[in-house]
PDB file of C-alpha atoms in Angstrom:
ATOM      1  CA  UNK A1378      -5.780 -15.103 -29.905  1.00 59.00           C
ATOM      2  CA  UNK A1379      -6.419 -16.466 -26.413  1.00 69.00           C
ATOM      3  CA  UNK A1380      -3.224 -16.360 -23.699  1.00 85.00           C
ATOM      4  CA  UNK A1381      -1.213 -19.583 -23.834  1.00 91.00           C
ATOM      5  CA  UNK A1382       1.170 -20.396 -21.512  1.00 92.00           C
ATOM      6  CA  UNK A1383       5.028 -20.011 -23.054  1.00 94.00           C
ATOM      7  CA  UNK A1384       7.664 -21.186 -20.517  1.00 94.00           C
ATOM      8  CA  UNK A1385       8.533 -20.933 -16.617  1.00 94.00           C
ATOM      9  CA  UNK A1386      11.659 -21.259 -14.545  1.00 95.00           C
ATOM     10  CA  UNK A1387      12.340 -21.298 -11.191  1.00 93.00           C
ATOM     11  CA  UNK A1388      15.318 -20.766  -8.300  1.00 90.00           C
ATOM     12  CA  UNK A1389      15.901 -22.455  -5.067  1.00 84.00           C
ATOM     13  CA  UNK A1390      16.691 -20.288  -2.236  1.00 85.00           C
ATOM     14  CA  UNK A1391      19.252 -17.600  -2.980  1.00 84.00           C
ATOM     15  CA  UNK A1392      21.093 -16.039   0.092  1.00 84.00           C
ATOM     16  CA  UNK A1393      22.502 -13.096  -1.601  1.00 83.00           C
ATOM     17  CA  UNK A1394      21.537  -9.278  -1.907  1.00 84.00           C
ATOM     18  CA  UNK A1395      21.430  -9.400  -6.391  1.00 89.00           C
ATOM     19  CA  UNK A1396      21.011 -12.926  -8.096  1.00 91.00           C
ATOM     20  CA  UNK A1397      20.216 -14.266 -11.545  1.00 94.00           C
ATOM     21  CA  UNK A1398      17.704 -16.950 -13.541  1.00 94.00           C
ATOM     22  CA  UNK A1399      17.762 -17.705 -16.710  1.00 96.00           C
ATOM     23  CA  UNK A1400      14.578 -17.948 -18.723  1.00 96.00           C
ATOM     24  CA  UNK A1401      14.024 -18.842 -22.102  1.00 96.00           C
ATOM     25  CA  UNK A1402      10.961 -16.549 -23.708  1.00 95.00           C
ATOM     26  CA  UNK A1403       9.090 -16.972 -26.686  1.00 94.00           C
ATOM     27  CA  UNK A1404       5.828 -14.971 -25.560  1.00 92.00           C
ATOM     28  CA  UNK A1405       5.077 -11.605 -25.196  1.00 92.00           C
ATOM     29  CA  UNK A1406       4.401 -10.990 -21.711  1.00 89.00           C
ATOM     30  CA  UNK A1407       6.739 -12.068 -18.848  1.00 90.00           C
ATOM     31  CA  UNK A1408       5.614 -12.642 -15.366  1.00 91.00           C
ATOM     32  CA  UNK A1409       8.035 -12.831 -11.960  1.00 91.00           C
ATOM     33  CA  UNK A1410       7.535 -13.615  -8.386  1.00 87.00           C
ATOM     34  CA  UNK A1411      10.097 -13.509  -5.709  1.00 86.00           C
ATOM     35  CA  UNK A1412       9.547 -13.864  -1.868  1.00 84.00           C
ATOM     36  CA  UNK A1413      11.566 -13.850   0.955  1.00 80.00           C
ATOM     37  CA  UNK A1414      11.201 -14.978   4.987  1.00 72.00           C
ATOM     38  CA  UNK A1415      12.333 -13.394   8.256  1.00 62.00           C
ATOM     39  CA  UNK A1416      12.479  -9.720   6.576  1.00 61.00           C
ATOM     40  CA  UNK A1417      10.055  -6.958   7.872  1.00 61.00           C
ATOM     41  CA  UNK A1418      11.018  -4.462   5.443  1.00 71.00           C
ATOM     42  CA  UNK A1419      10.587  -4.083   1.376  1.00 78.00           C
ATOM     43  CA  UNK A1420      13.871  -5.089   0.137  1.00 83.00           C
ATOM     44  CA  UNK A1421      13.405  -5.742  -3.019  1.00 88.00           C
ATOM     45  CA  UNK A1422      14.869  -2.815  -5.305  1.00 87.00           C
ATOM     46  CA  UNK A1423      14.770  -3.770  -9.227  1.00 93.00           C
ATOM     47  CA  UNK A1424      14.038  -6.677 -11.302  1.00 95.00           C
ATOM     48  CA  UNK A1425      15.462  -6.624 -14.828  1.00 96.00           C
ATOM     49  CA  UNK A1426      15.124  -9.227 -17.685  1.00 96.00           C
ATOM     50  CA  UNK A1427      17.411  -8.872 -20.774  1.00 96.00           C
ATOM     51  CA  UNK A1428      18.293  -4.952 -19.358  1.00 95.00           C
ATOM     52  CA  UNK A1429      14.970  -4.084 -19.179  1.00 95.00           C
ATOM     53  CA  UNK A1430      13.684  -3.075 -15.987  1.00 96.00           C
ATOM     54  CA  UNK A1431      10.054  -5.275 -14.793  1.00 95.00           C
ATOM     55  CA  UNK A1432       7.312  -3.130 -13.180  1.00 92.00           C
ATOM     56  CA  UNK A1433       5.670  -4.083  -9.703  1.00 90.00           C
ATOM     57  CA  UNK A1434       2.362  -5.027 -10.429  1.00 88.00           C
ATOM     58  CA  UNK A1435       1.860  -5.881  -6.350  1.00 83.00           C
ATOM     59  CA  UNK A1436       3.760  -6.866  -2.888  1.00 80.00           C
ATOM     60  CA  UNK A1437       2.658  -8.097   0.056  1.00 77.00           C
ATOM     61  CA  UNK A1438       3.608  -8.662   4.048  1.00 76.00           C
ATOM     62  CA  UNK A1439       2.615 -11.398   6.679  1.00 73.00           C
ATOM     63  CA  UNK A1440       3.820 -13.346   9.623  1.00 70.00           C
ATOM     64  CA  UNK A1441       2.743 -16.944  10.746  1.00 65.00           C
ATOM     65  CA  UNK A1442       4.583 -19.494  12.743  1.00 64.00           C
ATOM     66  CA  UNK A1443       7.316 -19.900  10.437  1.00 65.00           C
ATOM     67  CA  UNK A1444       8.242 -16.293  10.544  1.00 69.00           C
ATOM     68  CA  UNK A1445       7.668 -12.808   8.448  1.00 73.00           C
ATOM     69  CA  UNK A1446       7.077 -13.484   4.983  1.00 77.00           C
ATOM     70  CA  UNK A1447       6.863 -10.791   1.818  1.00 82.00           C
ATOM     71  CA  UNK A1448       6.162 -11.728  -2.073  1.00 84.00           C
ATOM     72  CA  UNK A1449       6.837  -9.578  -4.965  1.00 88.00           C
ATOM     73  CA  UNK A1450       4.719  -9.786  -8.400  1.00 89.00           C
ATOM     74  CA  UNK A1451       6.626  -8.055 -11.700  1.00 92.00           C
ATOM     75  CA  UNK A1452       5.609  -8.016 -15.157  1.00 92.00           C
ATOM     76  CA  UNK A1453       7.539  -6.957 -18.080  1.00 94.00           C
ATOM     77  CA  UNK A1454       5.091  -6.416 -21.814  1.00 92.00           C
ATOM     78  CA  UNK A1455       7.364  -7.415 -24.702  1.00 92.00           C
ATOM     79  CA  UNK A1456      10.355  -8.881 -23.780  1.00 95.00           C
ATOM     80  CA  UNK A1457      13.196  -9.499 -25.537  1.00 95.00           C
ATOM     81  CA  UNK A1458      12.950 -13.453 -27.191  1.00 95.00           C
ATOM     82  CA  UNK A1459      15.445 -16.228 -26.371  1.00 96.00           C
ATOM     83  CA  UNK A1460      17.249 -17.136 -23.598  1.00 97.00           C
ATOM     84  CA  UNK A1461      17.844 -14.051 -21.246  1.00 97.00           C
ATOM     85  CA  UNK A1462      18.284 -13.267 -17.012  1.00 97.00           C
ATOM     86  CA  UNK A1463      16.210 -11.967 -14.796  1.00 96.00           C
ATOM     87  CA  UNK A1464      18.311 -10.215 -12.279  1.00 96.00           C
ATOM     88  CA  UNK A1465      17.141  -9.189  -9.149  1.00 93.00           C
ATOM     89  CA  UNK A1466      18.734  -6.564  -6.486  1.00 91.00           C
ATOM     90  CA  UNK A1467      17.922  -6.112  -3.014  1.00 87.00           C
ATOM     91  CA  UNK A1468      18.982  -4.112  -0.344  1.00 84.00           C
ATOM     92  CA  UNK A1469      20.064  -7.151   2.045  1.00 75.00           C
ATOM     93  CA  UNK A1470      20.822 -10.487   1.802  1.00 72.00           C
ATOM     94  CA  UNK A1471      17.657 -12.562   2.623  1.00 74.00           C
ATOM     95  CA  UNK A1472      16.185 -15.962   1.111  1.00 82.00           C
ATOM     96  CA  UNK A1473      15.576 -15.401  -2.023  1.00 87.00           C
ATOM     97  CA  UNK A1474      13.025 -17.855  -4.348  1.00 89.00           C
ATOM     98  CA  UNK A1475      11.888 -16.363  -8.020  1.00 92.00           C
ATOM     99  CA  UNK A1476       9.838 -18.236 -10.184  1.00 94.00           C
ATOM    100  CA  UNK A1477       8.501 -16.540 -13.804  1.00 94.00           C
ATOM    101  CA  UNK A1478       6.160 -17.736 -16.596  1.00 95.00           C
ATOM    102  CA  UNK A1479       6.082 -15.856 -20.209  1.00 94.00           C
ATOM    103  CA  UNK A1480       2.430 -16.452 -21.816  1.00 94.00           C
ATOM    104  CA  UNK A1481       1.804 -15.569 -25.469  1.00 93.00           C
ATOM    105  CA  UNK A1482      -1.086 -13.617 -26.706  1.00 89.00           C
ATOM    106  CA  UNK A1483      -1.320 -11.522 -24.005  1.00 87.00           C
ATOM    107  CA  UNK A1484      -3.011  -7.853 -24.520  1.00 81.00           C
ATOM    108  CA  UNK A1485       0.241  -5.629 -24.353  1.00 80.00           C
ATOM    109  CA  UNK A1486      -1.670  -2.397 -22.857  1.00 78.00           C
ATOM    110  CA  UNK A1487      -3.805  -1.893 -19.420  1.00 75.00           C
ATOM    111  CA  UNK A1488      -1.657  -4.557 -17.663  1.00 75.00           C
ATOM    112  CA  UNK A1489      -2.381  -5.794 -15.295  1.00 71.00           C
ATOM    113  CA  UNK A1490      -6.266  -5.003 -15.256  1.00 68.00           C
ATOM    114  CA  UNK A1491      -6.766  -5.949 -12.098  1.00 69.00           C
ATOM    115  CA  UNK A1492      -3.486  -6.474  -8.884  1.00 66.00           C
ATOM    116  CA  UNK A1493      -4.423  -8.109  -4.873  1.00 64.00           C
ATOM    117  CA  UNK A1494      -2.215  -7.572  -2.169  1.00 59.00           C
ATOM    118  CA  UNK A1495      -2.533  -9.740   0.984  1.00 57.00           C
ATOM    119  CA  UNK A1496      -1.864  -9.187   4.515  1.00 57.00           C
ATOM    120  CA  UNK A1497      -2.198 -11.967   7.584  1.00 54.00           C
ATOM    121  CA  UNK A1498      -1.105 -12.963  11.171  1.00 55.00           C
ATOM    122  CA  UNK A1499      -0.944 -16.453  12.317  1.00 55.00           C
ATOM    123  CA  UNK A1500      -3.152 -17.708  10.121  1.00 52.00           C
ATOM    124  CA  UNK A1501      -2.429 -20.857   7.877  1.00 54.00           C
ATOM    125  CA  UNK A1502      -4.917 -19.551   5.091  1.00 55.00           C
ATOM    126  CA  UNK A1503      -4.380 -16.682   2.857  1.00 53.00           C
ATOM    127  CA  UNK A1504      -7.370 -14.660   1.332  1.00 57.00           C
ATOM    128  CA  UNK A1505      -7.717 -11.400  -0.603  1.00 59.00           C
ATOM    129  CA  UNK A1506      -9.748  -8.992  -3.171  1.00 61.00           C
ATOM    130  CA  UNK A1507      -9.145  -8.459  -6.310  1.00 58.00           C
ATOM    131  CA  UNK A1508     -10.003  -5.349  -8.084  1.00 55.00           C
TER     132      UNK A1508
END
């Protein structure tokens, strides 16, 4: 069975050091990104959903005009079904945005085959390898 796109959910900015979103899965493989500005320093700690801690599939640093910027990728295979939080903890309080996406039919072993980081300095265009 090919991947097929479940559900996704998103946050605004959240100013606080551990927050929460609520996403509704019905796949079988759970996806999470979270980013932050202004930080120089990995603060992200753990990302749960439903108690069970996500794995960091990739992170990355840069800094343009607007400021330092750092994103997060997590995947979790199998989560639990239904509505459940993702709950995030960091080690300050920065601006916090999450967004996830749970696909169905997704292999459940080797994941992910392939992870990019990214790196950049006053540039408006982002590019990197994948392998």
């Amino acid at each position: 069975m090919p991947n097929a796109f479940d559900a996704a959910a998103g946050t605004g900015v959240v100013s606080a050091a551990t927050g929460t979103l609520s996403h509704t899965n019905n796949g079988n493989i759970l996806w999470v990104t979270l980013g932050h500005q202004s930080l120089t320093t990995d603060i992200i700690g753990t990302v749960t959903y439903a108690g069970g801690t996500m794995t960091r599939a990739a992170h990355g640093f840069g800094t343009n005009a607007g400021g330092t910027n750092v994103g997060y990728l997590y995947y979790l295979a199998g989560p639990a079904t239904g509505a459940n939080d993702i709950i995030w903890y960091a080690s300050g309080s920065a601006g916090i945005s999450v967004v996830s996406a749970s696909y169905s039919g997704a292999r459940q072993t080797e994941i992910p085959d392939a992870v990019g980081s990214f790196g950049f300095t006053g540039v408006t265009t982002i590019s990197g390898t994948i392998t």
